[in-house]
Amino acid sequence: MMHIPCPWCGARDENEFVCGGTSHLQRPALDVSDEVWGAYLFFRDNPKGVHLERWRHVHGCGQWFNAARNTLTHEILSVYRMTDPVPQ
Amino acid sequence: MTGRRLQEPLGTRLDRARRIGFEFNGRPLSGFAGDTLASALLANGVQLVGRSFKLHRPRGIFSCGVEEPTGLVDVGAGAQRTPNTRATLVEIHEGLIASSVNCWPSVGFDLAALNNGFSALLPAGFYYKTFKWPGWRVFEPSIRRLAGLGRASGERDPDRYEELSAAAEVAVIGAGIAGLSAAVAAAEAGAATVLLTSSAAPGGSLGWRAGPDRQRVADLAARAAALGVKLLTRTMAFGIYDHNLLCAAESLPAGTQAASAGRLRERLWKIRARAVIAATGAFERPMLFPDNDRPGVMLAAAADKYAQAYGVACGGRVVIAANSDSGYAVAASLRAAGIDVAALIDRRPPSDIAASQPGLRIITGAAISRVFGRRSVRGCTIVAADGQGIRPERIDCDLILSAGGHAPAVHLHTQAGGRLRWVDDCAMFVPEGHTPGLASAGACAGVFAMEDAAGHATELGRALARGQAAPAAPVGGAGRSLAAAYMPNVRGKQFVDLQNDVAVSDVGLAAQENFRSVEHLKRYTTTGMGTDQGKTSNVNALVLMGEFTGRHPGQVGTTRFRPPFAPTSVGLLVGRRVGELYRPLKRLSAEDWHAARGALFENFGNWRRPAAYPLAGESLDAAAQREAAAVRRTAGLLDGSPLGKLEIFGPDAAEFLDLMYVGTLSNMRIGQARYGLLLNEHGVVMDDGIVARLGAQRFWVNTTSAGIERSSAAFEEWLQCEFTSLKVLVTPVTSRWGNLTVAGPEAWNWLAAAGFDPALAPQRMAHMTMQECELDGVELRVLRASFSGELGYEINLPDAASHALIERLWALAPRFGAVPYGIEALEILRTEKGYIHVGTDTDGTTLPGDIGFGRAIERKAANFVGRRSLLTPAARDPGRLQLVALLPTDRRTRLPVGAQIAARPPPTLTEGHVTSSYHSPELGMPVALGMLARGSQRLGERVRVHHLGSRIEAEVVKAPFVDPAGERLK
Ligand SMILES: [Zn+2]
C-alpha cells in the first residue's frame, strides 16, 4: 500500500485515496471529429516510468491533486496542484 | 516407540515442571510447556501424522518450522477449528485438540492398492489432461474425496482479531544473531527500531542451542531492550508492500489467555518503516532419493533443533544423507546428545568436503537408493552415487536425515522487488544487492559465517538508521554443495515437493512436454504451491529442470515470491470488519417509529429502510399493493431521508449546474425546481434528481438515495479538475436534512390539519417549486414534486426533528385514511407512472435519448458534460434500446424482470429486456417497463418475452399507465 503525500494533509495510506487516471488531458471542444473525441475518451498512454496522474484524498480533505509517479517503482516524485503546469 | 526425551541441558525451550495434556486424532497425549505440537508428537513416538495430498502416502513431521510441508493439522474444535496449521508452529496448551488433515478414512488406514493405481494415473499435468479427455467429471468425485487438505469449521469464528498500525525508522525481521545485531546497531544510532520474530523468544538458532552462544544472544537481546527496541514475538512478517509497508501476523497463543471463546487470537501489524532489514535465515534443502517422503525422513537441522530446543531424540539410530558440510555439524550435535549416528552418507566427492569428524563413519561419493519401511523407517540401502566403487550396503536405522545444503529465505527480498543470483559452489540463490527499501543480513543474505553475519548486520543497522547506503553482504561460509542431487536409474519415487506429491519424474515429464519455464513448471506440476509454497522444494525443482533441459539454475530462474510468506488466516485480514461492522448500515433517525408500525426492513444501498408495513398475516406483496392503492386514494407517508441532498453555492453555481445537467437550470426563478439528468463524459446516465433554486447563487440538489456518492464525487471532480475557474462550493447535506414525503389526493388536507403554512396549498404553490418556511420554529424546505404521480410534498427538515413531525402527522392519519408506505409501494407507483429508476431501468449503456430526453438535448444550446458523446453515430443509432411500457397481452401474466424480448426463443439475438415489473393496483393488471430496440417506434407492436423456457406475449403500449394527462399533479 503506497504512502501518498497529500499536499494538504501530509502522507497518508493509499486506501484513503482514489486515482483519477492520467492528468493534463485537454478536453476537446464540441465541434471536434469523432476520432479526436474518441481518443480523448478512451486512449491513454501506459508508460513504464513516470506517469502524471490525478488523485483525490477522498477519505480526507476531499481535494484533487496531481502526482508524478513512477509506475515501475511506485516512487512518487512530486505532488502538485490541479492548476499547476506540467512539471519539467 | 522411536522418539524419546533427552536429558537437560537439552530441551532449552521446555519447562519440564509443567506437563501439558492434549489430544491428537482422538488420542490423549502429553508434553511439556514450551513444546510445539510437532515436538510433543515426536516425543510421544508419533511418526505418522498425515496422508499426502494427491497420492495418500503416509507422511510424518519433516521440518521444525514454517517450511513444514507435511505435518499439517486442524487445530481446535467446533467453531474455533483452524484448518491446515503447521504442527511445527502450534504451541501446545492444556486441552489442545488437533487432528490430521486429509486422512479419509483415517490416518492409519492404508489405501495401498488404490495408491499404486492412482500413482500411475496422476502424473504431472493430470488435471489439465482430463479437461481434454475423457473429461474431468469422470475423475472428480474420487479425486475430491482423496485430495485436499483441512476442513474449515463452517461456523462463525467466535474469536477476535485486531489490527494495529505502527511506524518505525528501522524494522528488523528475525531475531537471530544477525537480526539482533542489526537492531542494536540501528537503535544505538538513534533510530526508532522495531524487531519482529516469529518465535516465542529472540535468539534464533543460537538462542535454542544448549551452549555458550546462548549467553551472547541473550546479552544482545537485553541490550536491544535497554535501547528501547520494540520487540514483537510470535509475529510473522508475511509481506512487504509498496512504500515499505510491512505486514505481520502476531499470534496470541491460547495458553497465555484465560478465556477460550471470544479471545483475541491474532493481531495484524501494519508497520510503515523507513528501512527494513530482513534477517530471516535459511531453509535446508532436502536430498532427493527414493521414498524420501517416508515418516522418519526429515531435515537434518530439524532433528538437531528438536534435540536441542525440545529435548527430543527423533530417532535412536540415524543415517545422515548429506550434500553439504552442515550435515557434519548435525552429526556432531546429535552424537553429543547421545544419539547414535550410524553413518553419514556424503554424496559429494572427497575433494569437495571441508568438514570431518573423528569416530564418525563417513561414506563419500555415496547416496541412498532405497528406504525400508512404509509408515516408519527401518533402514536404507547405500550405493555409489556414480554407480562405481562402493558395494551396495543395507544400514539399519529408524531416522534418515537430509542435509542437502541451504536455501536462503529470500522471500521478503524478492517481494520488495529484489533480484537473485545463483551461487554455484554452494548451490543457492542469494539476494543480488539490496532493494531501495529493504536490505538482507545473515543467512538470508547468503552470509553463513557467524562473525561475518554479526559484523555485516551491525554495519547495516547503523547505515540504514543514518539513511546511508547499505553495505554489501559478505556472502560465504556455507561450504560446497552439489546442485543436482537426485538419483538416476533407481526405482521408487524421489519426491521434490512433499506437500504436492511432485516427484523427480514429474519434473522430467514437464521438461519432456516442454513446460520448461519455471512458471510453467510450477503450474504444470503444482510444485511450490500449497501452504508451504515450496519452501523446501523450489530450489530442487528448478535445479532439476535445469538438469533436464541443459541449463544452469540461474538461467532457469525462480518464480516470483509473492505475499504472504506463510499462510495467514482470513480472520486476521478481516479483523473487526465482520457482522454489523462488515458494512455498517445507515439508519433512519425515526427507525423506532417505523419498527413500531410493523415495518419490514430491507437494505437498499447501505440504508436500512422499510420495504413495506405488513399487517398481521399480510405478505410483503399484499402490503405494498395496499399501501400503493392508499396513496392513490387518500394519502401516504414515506420516510425519504436517504434521498441524496447537496447545496451548491457561489457566483458561478448556475453556470456550473448547466454544465453538469442535461437540462438548463440557470434560467429558473428563485423557488422553481426542475428535473435533471446527470451524465458522465460518455453521455451515459449516471443519476437523476431535482434541482431547486433557493437564491441567485444558491441551489438545492436532490440526487437518488443510491447516487449521492457518485453524484457529489462527479461534481467535485469536474469543479476541481476541469472547470477550475468557476467559483462554486458543493456541500453534501444528506444527513443534515431529513425528508418526509406526503403524497396522495389528501396530502395537502393532511398537512393543513397539521398546521403547515397555507402558502403551501396546491392552489398557491405550483408543482415543481420549493418554499422555505417554518413550522413551530422548525425550518422547512418544502418541495412540491411527485415520484408517485399524486399530489406530493417532500418536506425537508432538520433530521433530528423528523421523528417528531412523523408523530404529529401520524396522530392525524386516521382522519384522512393515510398510511405509511415503503419502497415497494413507491416502486409500484413510479412504474405505473412510467418514471425510470436510474440503475434499474437504465444501465451503463443508457443515453438520455434512450429514455425520452432527446428533444431536451436538442433544445439546449450550451455545452454540458457528456454532450459530445451524444453526437457520435453510435449514440444516434435508431436501433438503440429505448424505454418502453409493456403490458402482457393476457393482462394477467407478470413479465419477469430480466426476461429477454426476442422474436424467437433463445438462443437468439435479443431485442431487449424487461427492467421493472409490478402488479398495478390501480389497473388491476401487471404493468412493466423495458428497454427495447427501436422501442419508441414500436408503439402497439406485439413482442415475445422469454423467461426460463416459457414465453409470454406482450404489447408495447403508451406510458404512463396511470393519469396520462398528469391532472393529479395540477
Ligand atoms: Zn488531504
Tab-separated table of C-alpha atoms and ligand atoms in Angstrom, chain A residues 6 9 57 61, ligand 1:
chain	number	residue	atom	x	y	z
A	6	CYS	CA	-1.435	14.728	0.117
A	9	CYS	CA	-2.778	16.632	4.834
A	57	HIS	CA	-7.888	12.364	-0.993
A	61	CYS	CA	-9.645	16.576	2.734
C	1	ZN	ZN	-5.749	15.553	2.075
